[in-house]
Amino acid sequence: MHKSSSLSSLGPGGLDLSQVFFKRIDSAAPESPTKRHTKISVIGAGNVGMAIAQTILTQDLVDELALVDAKPDKLRGEMLDLQHAAAFLPRTKIVADVDYNITVRSDLCIVTAGARQIPGETRLNLLHRNVALFQTIIPPLAKYSPDTIFLIVSNPVDILTYVAWKLSGFPPNRVIGSGTNLDSSRFRFLIADHLDVNAQDVQAYIVGEHGDSSVALWSSISVGGVPVLSFLKQQQIAYERETLENIHKEVINSAYEVIRLKGYTSWAIGYSVASLARTLLRDQRRIHPVSVLARGFYDIDCGDVFLSLPSQLGRGGVIGVTNVHMNDEETQRLQSSAKTISDLVSQLDL
């Protein structure tokens, strides 16, 4: 399929009109060799992949965006649809192909492709099918972009981030899963909604598995710099533990609710992943709860396991994991979440 269409060669015999349309300035110096060309590749042109691509484009994060999918007609249609919006977007080269060579020299490879669960299929069987799919995706991406950062979005994200790490041979700081970054955003929204404040003023994390065994870090939540639970205790304001648990359950079930209503989730994960891309490529060194190699943190001792921890991200990937406060119960729940993931990883054949 065509990678992209160029309108610069419209003249007779394919004359490149870009060379004659503008009159060059006399004695002009060539473009700076230090100018950095930033490129992101998105693997999977489904609802999630295209929401991520669209959000990245509107936020002016890259010079070039490459799309890869197994369905050539849909892929070309998505590429053209985005290209036709060029007059309304920051200038970005948009290319697409079923061949992974289109991703060459990517700074960031975002993987959203994944097998869908068949009715009645076990989670383990679905996982094996996704591992087989990743065996066709990760090696060519690593081949064409050996210095890239992998950002895995496909579910189950923690296990597939581990799979990507193993298949790529990359150092662990350059393999990241989107993890609970979106879960934490939902958590902050719900707390903000309860307190009638802006969600940006709420500091709160969901850690562990992106799934049922995730852990809400209530002990470290703050609003406007004020630790919430400590403040309630200090003011002798009673609260019910059940209320806290219900908020966490609402976070876990919110994705299922969106899927029930519209059939899939897309926009929130699009904004979540674009936020991660911005932090990584622009070296913003912000802290995000993302899936990282957790061995050695918070006394997690069940082997090589990826799960979400509040991590500082920058141009080189994961810079470090923050030493966020957890009480004993939260630490035990995190370790239990790690064991849940480790038990599934142990059943993989890589």
PDB file of N, CA and C in Angstrom, residues 185-231:
ATOM      1  N   SER A 185      -6.417   8.614  36.935  1.00  0.00           N
ATOM      2  CA  SER A 185      -7.172   9.776  36.477  1.00  0.00           C
ATOM      3  C   SER A 185      -8.645   9.647  36.867  1.00  0.00           C
ATOM      4  N   ARG A 186      -9.190   8.447  36.682  1.00  0.00           N
ATOM      5  CA  ARG A 186     -10.584   8.200  37.089  1.00  0.00           C
ATOM      6  C   ARG A 186     -10.739   8.367  38.599  1.00  0.00           C
ATOM      7  N   PHE A 187      -9.761   7.885  39.345  1.00  0.00           N
ATOM      8  CA  PHE A 187      -9.753   7.992  40.802  1.00  0.00           C
ATOM      9  C   PHE A 187      -9.767   9.460  41.219  1.00  0.00           C
ATOM     10  N   ARG A 188      -8.890  10.251  40.618  1.00  0.00           N
ATOM     11  CA  ARG A 188      -8.816  11.677  40.932  1.00  0.00           C
ATOM     12  C   ARG A 188     -10.120  12.389  40.589  1.00  0.00           C
ATOM     13  N   PHE A 189     -10.723  12.004  39.464  1.00  0.00           N
ATOM     14  CA  PHE A 189     -11.999  12.609  39.070  1.00  0.00           C
ATOM     15  C   PHE A 189     -13.083  12.327  40.109  1.00  0.00           C
ATOM     16  N   LEU A 190     -13.173  11.082  40.560  1.00  0.00           N
ATOM     17  CA  LEU A 190     -14.220  10.721  41.512  1.00  0.00           C
ATOM     18  C   LEU A 190     -14.029  11.430  42.859  1.00  0.00           C
ATOM     19  N   ILE A 191     -12.779  11.514  43.314  1.00  0.00           N
ATOM     20  CA  ILE A 191     -12.516  12.227  44.566  1.00  0.00           C
ATOM     21  C   ILE A 191     -12.838  13.705  44.404  1.00  0.00           C
ATOM     22  N   ALA A 192     -12.410  14.284  43.274  1.00  0.00           N
ATOM     23  CA  ALA A 192     -12.695  15.693  43.004  1.00  0.00           C
ATOM     24  C   ALA A 192     -14.185  15.951  42.936  1.00  0.00           C
ATOM     25  N   ASP A 193     -14.917  14.998  42.367  1.00  0.00           N
ATOM     26  CA  ASP A 193     -16.366  15.136  42.252  1.00  0.00           C
ATOM     27  C   ASP A 193     -17.021  15.114  43.629  1.00  0.00           C
ATOM     28  N   HIS A 194     -16.499  14.268  44.521  1.00  0.00           N
ATOM     29  CA  HIS A 194     -17.032  14.198  45.887  1.00  0.00           C
ATOM     30  C   HIS A 194     -16.764  15.492  46.654  1.00  0.00           C
ATOM     31  N   LEU A 195     -15.607  16.102  46.405  1.00  0.00           N
ATOM     32  CA  LEU A 195     -15.198  17.288  47.173  1.00  0.00           C
ATOM     33  C   LEU A 195     -15.478  18.593  46.437  1.00  0.00           C
ATOM     34  N   ASP A 196     -15.974  18.479  45.195  1.00  0.00           N
ATOM     35  CA  ASP A 196     -16.294  19.656  44.382  1.00  0.00           C
ATOM     36  C   ASP A 196     -15.067  20.552  44.176  1.00  0.00           C
ATOM     37  N   VAL A 197     -13.954  19.913  43.755  1.00  0.00           N
ATOM     38  CA  VAL A 197     -12.736  20.649  43.419  1.00  0.00           C
ATOM     39  C   VAL A 197     -12.265  20.204  42.032  1.00  0.00           C
ATOM     40  N   ASN A 198     -11.258  20.889  41.526  1.00  0.00           N
ATOM     41  CA  ASN A 198     -10.673  20.518  40.249  1.00  0.00           C
ATOM     42  C   ASN A 198      -9.830  19.257  40.418  1.00  0.00           C
ATOM     43  N   ALA A 199      -9.981  18.308  39.492  1.00  0.00           N
ATOM     44  CA  ALA A 199      -9.238  17.047  39.588  1.00  0.00           C
ATOM     45  C   ALA A 199      -7.730  17.266  39.538  1.00  0.00           C
ATOM     46  N   GLN A 200      -7.275  18.363  38.933  1.00  0.00           N
ATOM     47  CA  GLN A 200      -5.843  18.643  38.873  1.00  0.00           C
ATOM     48  C   GLN A 200      -5.267  18.995  40.247  1.00  0.00           C
ATOM     49  N   ASP A 201      -6.134  19.334  41.193  1.00  0.00           N
ATOM     50  CA  ASP A 201      -5.675  19.651  42.554  1.00  0.00           C
ATOM     51  C   ASP A 201      -5.692  18.435  43.468  1.00  0.00           C
ATOM     52  N   VAL A 202      -6.053  17.282  42.900  1.00  0.00           N
ATOM     53  CA  VAL A 202      -6.097  16.042  43.680  1.00  0.00           C
ATOM     54  C   VAL A 202      -4.870  15.198  43.345  1.00  0.00           C
ATOM     55  N   GLN A 203      -4.117  14.826  44.361  1.00  0.00           N
ATOM     56  CA  GLN A 203      -2.959  13.945  44.210  1.00  0.00           C
ATOM     57  C   GLN A 203      -3.365  12.579  44.735  1.00  0.00           C
ATOM     58  N   ALA A 204      -3.523  11.604  43.824  1.00  0.00           N
ATOM     59  CA  ALA A 204      -4.000  10.281  44.245  1.00  0.00           C
ATOM     60  C   ALA A 204      -3.550   9.236  43.234  1.00  0.00           C
ATOM     61  N   TYR A 205      -3.198   8.056  43.733  1.00  0.00           N
ATOM     62  CA  TYR A 205      -2.690   7.004  42.856  1.00  0.00           C
ATOM     63  C   TYR A 205      -3.431   5.694  43.064  1.00  0.00           C
ATOM     64  N   ILE A 206      -3.654   5.016  41.934  1.00  0.00           N
ATOM     65  CA  ILE A 206      -3.991   3.597  41.932  1.00  0.00           C
ATOM     66  C   ILE A 206      -2.733   2.882  41.478  1.00  0.00           C
ATOM     67  N   VAL A 207      -2.309   1.845  42.195  1.00  0.00           N
ATOM     68  CA  VAL A 207      -1.083   1.126  41.843  1.00  0.00           C
ATOM     69  C   VAL A 207      -1.390  -0.363  41.713  1.00  0.00           C
ATOM     70  N   GLY A 208      -0.351  -1.124  41.330  1.00  0.00           N
ATOM     71  CA  GLY A 208      -0.515  -2.565  41.193  1.00  0.00           C
ATOM     72  C   GLY A 208      -1.007  -2.948  39.818  1.00  0.00           C
ATOM     73  N   GLU A 209      -1.805  -3.997  39.766  1.00  0.00           N
ATOM     74  CA  GLU A 209      -2.335  -4.501  38.506  1.00  0.00           C
ATOM     75  C   GLU A 209      -3.344  -3.518  37.907  1.00  0.00           C
ATOM     76  N   HIS A 210      -3.326  -3.381  36.586  1.00  0.00           N
ATOM     77  CA  HIS A 210      -4.426  -2.696  35.903  1.00  0.00           C
ATOM     78  C   HIS A 210      -5.555  -3.720  35.793  1.00  0.00           C
ATOM     79  N   GLY A 211      -6.344  -3.805  36.859  1.00  0.00           N
ATOM     80  CA  GLY A 211      -7.373  -4.832  36.913  1.00  0.00           C
ATOM     81  C   GLY A 211      -7.953  -4.934  38.306  1.00  0.00           C
ATOM     82  N   ASP A 212      -8.543  -6.075  38.589  1.00  0.00           N
ATOM     83  CA  ASP A 212      -9.309  -6.247  39.823  1.00  0.00           C
ATOM     84  C   ASP A 212      -8.461  -6.187  41.091  1.00  0.00           C
ATOM     85  N   SER A 213      -7.164  -6.509  41.000  1.00  0.00           N
ATOM     86  CA  SER A 213      -6.337  -6.517  42.215  1.00  0.00           C
ATOM     87  C   SER A 213      -5.587  -5.199  42.413  1.00  0.00           C
ATOM     88  N   SER A 214      -5.992  -4.146  41.697  1.00  0.00           N
ATOM     89  CA  SER A 214      -5.337  -2.844  41.863  1.00  0.00           C
ATOM     90  C   SER A 214      -5.509  -2.337  43.294  1.00  0.00           C
ATOM     91  N   VAL A 215      -4.646  -1.398  43.688  1.00  0.00           N
ATOM     92  CA  VAL A 215      -4.623  -0.904  45.066  1.00  0.00           C
ATOM     93  C   VAL A 215      -4.787   0.612  45.065  1.00  0.00           C
ATOM     94  N   ALA A 216      -5.776   1.104  45.798  1.00  0.00           N
ATOM     95  CA  ALA A 216      -5.966   2.544  45.959  1.00  0.00           C
ATOM     96  C   ALA A 216      -5.148   3.018  47.155  1.00  0.00           C
ATOM     97  N   LEU A 217      -4.268   3.986  46.930  1.00  0.00           N
ATOM     98  CA  LEU A 217      -3.404   4.476  48.015  1.00  0.00           C
ATOM     99  C   LEU A 217      -4.085   5.623  48.759  1.00  0.00           C
ATOM    100  N   TRP A 218      -5.040   5.259  49.598  1.00  0.00           N
ATOM    101  CA  TRP A 218      -5.788   6.258  50.360  1.00  0.00           C
ATOM    102  C   TRP A 218      -4.898   7.012  51.344  1.00  0.00           C
ATOM    103  N   SER A 219      -3.893   6.345  51.880  1.00  0.00           N
ATOM    104  CA  SER A 219      -3.086   6.966  52.932  1.00  0.00           C
ATOM    105  C   SER A 219      -2.255   8.142  52.421  1.00  0.00           C
ATOM    106  N   SER A 220      -2.048   8.223  51.101  1.00  0.00           N
ATOM    107  CA  SER A 220      -1.207   9.299  50.572  1.00  0.00           C
ATOM    108  C   SER A 220      -1.988  10.330  49.758  1.00  0.00           C
ATOM    109  N   ILE A 221      -3.323  10.242  49.761  1.00  0.00           N
ATOM    110  CA  ILE A 221      -4.130  11.187  48.986  1.00  0.00           C
ATOM    111  C   ILE A 221      -4.072  12.578  49.616  1.00  0.00           C
ATOM    112  N   SER A 222      -3.901  13.574  48.743  1.00  0.00           N
ATOM    113  CA  SER A 222      -3.947  14.962  49.221  1.00  0.00           C
ATOM    114  C   SER A 222      -4.738  15.802  48.230  1.00  0.00           C
ATOM    115  N   VAL A 223      -5.347  16.847  48.742  1.00  0.00           N
ATOM    116  CA  VAL A 223      -6.090  17.809  47.920  1.00  0.00           C
ATOM    117  C   VAL A 223      -5.563  19.193  48.247  1.00  0.00           C
ATOM    118  N   GLY A 224      -5.006  19.858  47.256  1.00  0.00           N
ATOM    119  CA  GLY A 224      -4.410  21.168  47.501  1.00  0.00           C
ATOM    120  C   GLY A 224      -3.285  21.126  48.510  1.00  0.00           C
ATOM    121  N   GLY A 225      -2.566  19.993  48.550  1.00  0.00           N
ATOM    122  CA  GLY A 225      -1.450  19.843  49.481  1.00  0.00           C
ATOM    123  C   GLY A 225      -1.850  19.371  50.864  1.00  0.00           C
ATOM    124  N   VAL A 226      -3.152  19.173  51.102  1.00  0.00           N
ATOM    125  CA  VAL A 226      -3.630  18.746  52.423  1.00  0.00           C
ATOM    126  C   VAL A 226      -3.897  17.240  52.402  1.00  0.00           C
ATOM    127  N   PRO A 227      -3.199  16.446  53.231  1.00  0.00           N
ATOM    128  CA  PRO A 227      -3.470  15.008  53.301  1.00  0.00           C
ATOM    129  C   PRO A 227      -4.897  14.768  53.798  1.00  0.00           C
ATOM    130  N   VAL A 228      -5.700  14.086  52.981  1.00  0.00           N
ATOM    131  CA  VAL A 228      -7.144  14.007  53.237  1.00  0.00           C
ATOM    132  C   VAL A 228      -7.456  13.238  54.522  1.00  0.00           C
ATOM    133  N   LEU A 229      -6.968  11.997  54.637  1.00  0.00           N
ATOM    134  CA  LEU A 229      -7.337  11.184  55.788  1.00  0.00           C
ATOM    135  C   LEU A 229      -6.769  11.751  57.086  1.00  0.00           C
ATOM    136  N   SER A 230      -5.550  12.292  57.028  1.00  0.00           N
ATOM    137  CA  SER A 230      -4.960  12.911  58.227  1.00  0.00           C
ATOM    138  C   SER A 230      -5.776  14.124  58.656  1.00  0.00           C
ATOM    139  N   PHE A 231      -6.256  14.884  57.674  1.00  0.00           N
ATOM    140  CA  PHE A 231      -7.061  16.070  57.980  1.00  0.00           C
ATOM    141  C   PHE A 231      -8.380  15.672  58.647  1.00  0.00           C
TER     142      PHE A 231
END
